[in-house]
Structures are given as C-alpha cells and as structure tokens.
Short mmCIF file of N, CA and C in Angstrom, two decimals:
data_model
loop_
_atom_site.label_atom_id
_atom_site.label_comp_id
_atom_site.label_asym_id
_atom_site.label_seq_id
_atom_site.Cartn_x
_atom_site.Cartn_y
_atom_site.Cartn_z
N UNK A 87 -112.40 -85.46 -54.58
CA UNK A 87 -111.53 -85.96 -54.87
C UNK A 87 -110.36 -85.26 -55.54
N UNK A 88 -109.38 -86.10 -55.49
CA UNK A 88 -107.95 -85.28 -55.86
C UNK A 88 -106.95 -86.34 -56.91
N UNK A 89 -106.47 -85.89 -57.95
CA UNK A 89 -105.41 -86.64 -58.65
C UNK A 89 -104.11 -86.31 -58.61
N UNK A 90 -103.25 -87.06 -58.89
CA UNK A 90 -101.46 -86.63 -58.80
C UNK A 90 -100.90 -87.45 -59.60
N UNK A 91 -100.22 -86.86 -60.32
CA UNK A 91 -99.02 -87.65 -60.97
C UNK A 91 -98.01 -88.16 -59.98
N UNK A 92 -97.56 -89.50 -59.91
CA UNK A 92 -96.85 -89.82 -59.23
C UNK A 92 -95.37 -90.90 -60.46
N UNK A 93 -94.41 -91.24 -59.78
CA UNK A 93 -93.44 -91.91 -60.42
C UNK A 93 -93.16 -93.27 -59.99
N UNK A 94 -92.71 -94.24 -60.24
CA UNK A 94 -92.31 -95.20 -59.66
C UNK A 94 -91.13 -95.42 -58.69
N UNK A 95 -90.67 -96.00 -57.82
CA UNK A 95 -89.63 -95.91 -57.33
C UNK A 95 -88.81 -97.11 -57.90
N UNK A 96 -87.34 -97.48 -57.07
CA UNK A 96 -86.30 -98.29 -58.07
C UNK A 96 -87.19 -99.75 -57.89
N UNK A 97 -88.22 -99.71 -56.94
CA UNK A 97 -88.41 -101.27 -57.00
C UNK A 97 -89.96 -101.53 -57.77
N UNK A 98 -90.15 -100.39 -58.42
CA UNK A 98 -91.52 -100.45 -59.32
C UNK A 98 -92.88 -100.16 -58.40
N UNK A 99 -92.59 -99.49 -57.36
CA UNK A 99 -93.72 -99.57 -56.22
C UNK A 99 -94.24 -97.93 -56.29
N UNK A 100 -95.43 -97.27 -56.16
CA UNK A 100 -96.01 -95.90 -56.42
C UNK A 100 -95.84 -95.69 -54.76
N UNK A 101 -95.39 -94.44 -54.38
CA UNK A 101 -95.80 -93.75 -53.39
C UNK A 101 -96.47 -92.93 -53.43
N UNK A 102 -97.74 -92.84 -52.62
CA UNK A 102 -99.02 -91.97 -52.52
C UNK A 102 -98.61 -91.13 -51.19
N UNK A 103 -98.66 -89.86 -52.09
CA UNK A 103 -98.40 -88.89 -50.81
C UNK A 103 -99.50 -88.72 -49.79
N UNK A 104 -98.99 -88.39 -48.49
CA UNK A 104 -99.49 -88.76 -47.57
C UNK A 104 -100.92 -87.63 -47.29
N UNK A 105 -101.05 -86.61 -48.05
CA UNK A 105 -102.22 -85.90 -48.18
C UNK A 105 -103.11 -86.82 -48.71
N UNK A 106 -102.94 -87.47 -49.68
CA UNK A 106 -103.76 -88.16 -50.42
C UNK A 106 -104.26 -89.50 -49.69
N UNK A 107 -103.35 -89.87 -48.80
CA UNK A 107 -103.52 -91.42 -47.97
C UNK A 107 -104.63 -90.84 -46.80
N UNK A 108 -104.46 -89.42 -46.46
CA UNK A 108 -105.34 -89.11 -45.40
C UNK A 108 -106.90 -88.87 -45.99
N UNK A 109 -106.66 -88.00 -47.16
CA UNK A 109 -107.95 -87.73 -47.56
C UNK A 109 -108.93 -89.04 -48.21
N UNK A 110 -108.31 -90.10 -48.41
CA UNK A 110 -108.71 -91.41 -49.28
C UNK A 110 -108.96 -92.34 -47.89
N UNK A 111 -108.54 -92.13 -46.60
CA UNK A 111 -108.39 -92.89 -45.53
C UNK A 111 -107.92 -94.48 -46.15
N UNK A 112 -106.71 -94.36 -46.14
CA UNK A 112 -105.90 -95.42 -46.47
C UNK A 112 -105.25 -96.07 -45.64
N UNK A 113 -105.38 -95.87 -44.25
CA UNK A 113 -104.53 -96.60 -43.16
C UNK A 113 -104.84 -98.17 -42.95
N UNK A 114 -105.91 -98.64 -43.61
CA UNK A 114 -106.58 -99.75 -43.25
C UNK A 114 -106.56 -100.78 -44.34
N UNK A 115 -106.11 -100.34 -45.44
CA UNK A 115 -106.15 -100.90 -46.61
C UNK A 115 -106.62 -100.46 -47.74
N UNK A 116 -106.41 -100.75 -49.25
CA UNK A 116 -106.75 -99.99 -50.18
C UNK A 116 -107.29 -101.06 -51.58
N UNK A 117 -107.72 -100.33 -52.46
CA UNK A 117 -108.06 -100.95 -53.50
C UNK A 117 -107.79 -100.26 -54.75
N UNK A 118 -107.27 -101.00 -55.50
CA UNK A 118 -106.50 -100.44 -56.91
C UNK A 118 -107.32 -100.83 -58.08
N UNK A 119 -108.01 -99.98 -59.07
CA UNK A 119 -108.78 -100.23 -59.83
C UNK A 119 -108.41 -99.38 -61.14
N UNK A 120 -107.82 -100.56 -62.20
CA UNK A 120 -107.52 -99.80 -63.55
C UNK A 120 -108.77 -99.15 -64.31
N UNK A 121 -108.50 -97.99 -64.66
CA UNK A 121 -109.40 -97.22 -65.78
C UNK A 121 -108.89 -96.48 -66.43
N UNK A 122 -108.99 -97.12 -67.96
CA UNK A 122 -108.29 -96.56 -69.21
C UNK A 122 -106.78 -96.73 -68.88
N UNK A 123 -106.43 -95.25 -68.94
CA UNK A 123 -104.91 -95.21 -68.83
C UNK A 123 -104.27 -94.55 -67.08
N UNK A 124 -105.21 -94.78 -66.31
CA UNK A 124 -104.87 -94.50 -65.26
C UNK A 124 -105.23 -95.27 -63.93
N UNK A 125 -105.00 -95.26 -62.92
CA UNK A 125 -105.51 -96.14 -61.75
C UNK A 125 -106.33 -95.25 -60.83
N UNK A 126 -107.03 -95.77 -59.82
CA UNK A 126 -107.84 -95.19 -58.82
C UNK A 126 -107.39 -95.86 -57.74
N UNK A 127 -107.14 -95.17 -56.55
CA UNK A 127 -107.13 -96.19 -55.54
C UNK A 127 -107.98 -95.37 -54.15
N UNK A 128 -108.55 -96.56 -54.07
CA UNK A 128 -110.00 -96.38 -53.10
C UNK A 128 -109.75 -96.87 -51.75
N UNK A 129 -110.36 -96.44 -50.78
CA UNK A 129 -110.57 -96.98 -49.44
C UNK A 129 -111.76 -98.17 -49.73
N UNK A 130 -111.62 -99.44 -49.53
CA UNK A 130 -112.55 -100.43 -50.00
C UNK A 130 -114.17 -100.27 -49.56
N UNK A 131 -114.10 -99.53 -47.97
CA UNK A 131 -115.22 -99.27 -47.66
C UNK A 131 -115.81 -98.08 -48.44
N UNK A 132 -115.38 -97.34 -48.67
CA UNK A 132 -116.06 -96.14 -49.48
C UNK A 132 -116.13 -96.56 -51.20
N UNK A 133 -115.64 -97.31 -51.73
CA UNK A 133 -115.81 -97.95 -52.97
C UNK A 133 -117.02 -98.53 -52.96
N UNK A 134 -117.13 -99.49 -52.12
CA UNK A 134 -118.53 -100.44 -51.86
C UNK A 134 -119.73 -99.09 -51.54
N UNK A 135 -119.56 -98.22 -50.92
CA UNK A 135 -120.71 -97.37 -50.59
C UNK A 135 -121.04 -96.74 -52.12
N UNK A 136 -119.66 -96.28 -52.80
CA UNK A 136 -120.08 -95.57 -54.24
C UNK A 136 -120.66 -96.57 -55.06
N UNK A 137 -120.45 -97.78 -55.27
CA UNK A 137 -121.27 -98.69 -55.76
C UNK A 137 -122.81 -98.80 -55.68
N UNK A 138 -122.94 -98.78 -54.37
CA UNK A 138 -124.16 -99.16 -53.73
C UNK A 138 -125.02 -98.03 -53.92
N UNK A 139 -124.40 -96.83 -53.93
CA UNK A 139 -125.05 -95.33 -54.41
C UNK A 139 -125.52 -95.32 -55.76
N UNK A 140 -124.51 -95.71 -56.61
CA UNK A 140 -124.83 -95.24 -57.91
C UNK A 140 -125.01 -96.46 -58.88
N UNK A 141 -125.06 -97.39 -58.52
CA UNK A 141 -125.42 -98.66 -59.31
C UNK A 141 -126.62 -98.79 -59.72
N UNK A 142 -127.55 -98.24 -59.04
CA UNK A 142 -128.92 -98.33 -59.42
C UNK A 142 -129.05 -97.18 -60.58
N UNK A 143 -128.70 -96.00 -60.51
CA UNK A 143 -128.73 -94.86 -61.48
C UNK A 143 -128.11 -95.40 -62.74
N UNK A 144 -127.04 -96.13 -62.56
CA UNK A 144 -126.64 -96.65 -63.87
C UNK A 144 -127.58 -97.77 -64.51
N UNK A 145 -128.03 -98.56 -63.56
CA UNK A 145 -129.12 -99.60 -64.20
C UNK A 145 -130.28 -98.66 -64.83
N UNK A 146 -130.36 -97.90 -64.41
CA UNK A 146 -131.96 -96.90 -64.75
C UNK A 146 -131.71 -96.30 -66.00
N UNK A 147 -130.11 -95.71 -66.08
CA UNK A 147 -129.92 -94.96 -67.64
C UNK A 147 -129.62 -96.00 -68.55
N UNK A 148 -128.96 -97.14 -68.28
CA UNK A 148 -129.07 -98.22 -69.42
C UNK A 148 -130.43 -98.51 -69.93
N UNK A 149 -131.36 -98.86 -69.00
CA UNK A 149 -132.47 -99.45 -69.23
C UNK A 149 -133.42 -98.14 -70.32
N UNK A 150 -133.11 -97.20 -70.12
CA UNK A 150 -133.74 -95.88 -70.56
C UNK A 150 -133.07 -95.80 -71.97
N UNK A 151 -131.78 -95.94 -72.11
CA UNK A 151 -131.03 -95.95 -73.45
C UNK A 151 -131.29 -97.03 -74.29
N UNK A 152 -131.43 -98.17 -73.78
CA UNK A 152 -131.53 -99.29 -74.74
C UNK A 152 -133.01 -99.36 -75.03
N UNK A 153 -134.02 -98.99 -74.29
CA UNK A 153 -135.30 -98.80 -74.41
C UNK A 153 -135.73 -98.13 -75.55
N UNK A 154 -134.84 -97.25 -76.17
CA UNK A 154 -135.70 -95.94 -77.02
C UNK A 154 -135.78 -94.99 -76.46
N UNK A 155 -135.98 -94.73 -75.01
CA UNK A 155 -136.53 -93.62 -74.72
C UNK A 155 -135.50 -92.18 -74.93
N UNK A 156 -136.10 -91.11 -74.99
CA UNK A 156 -135.25 -90.05 -75.22
C UNK A 156 -134.87 -89.61 -73.91
N UNK A 157 -133.48 -89.54 -73.74
CA UNK A 157 -132.95 -89.17 -72.20
C UNK A 157 -132.66 -87.56 -72.40
N UNK A 158 -132.77 -87.07 -73.30
CA UNK A 158 -132.90 -85.50 -73.15
C UNK A 158 -134.13 -85.20 -72.47
N UNK A 159 -135.12 -85.79 -72.64
CA UNK A 159 -136.47 -85.29 -71.95
C UNK A 159 -136.63 -85.47 -70.51
N UNK A 160 -135.61 -86.39 -70.19
CA UNK A 160 -136.03 -87.01 -68.79
C UNK A 160 -137.39 -87.75 -68.70
N UNK A 161 -137.88 -88.28 -69.64
CA UNK A 161 -139.14 -89.11 -69.57
C UNK A 161 -139.08 -90.33 -69.80
#
C-alpha cells in the first residue's frame, strides 16, 4: 500500500496520481472511506475481500478482549 498527500483542484476534486490508480486498480470504480483525519481509496472488490479476510480475526480479538482473557499469552 502507498500513501500520498494530494491537494484539491479549483473545483474541490482530488487528482489521484496515475501510479496509485494503477496500484489500486481503480479503472472501474472506487470506494472512499473516511478514517480519522484522512481518506482511504479502495477498489471495491479488494475492500470486500479485505473485510472477508480480516473481519473474523477482529471478532475473535474483540471476543477475547471483552471476555477477560490475557491477550499477551495467546490463550
């Protein structure tokens, strides 16, 4: 993944550098997600895959965290 600081044009639009468009495969659409004080721009299919892959691990960590288990031991 890459990050880049960009400016708005006169119409308030963000120009995504071409190397980032190619890297993120944004030719057929994009998804914009606000995160704290920045935005993330994703290929919608890649974002769905990311959620499918990591949502289970997030649920497992949350379950362990709120159950009182010691997360540092891995048990």
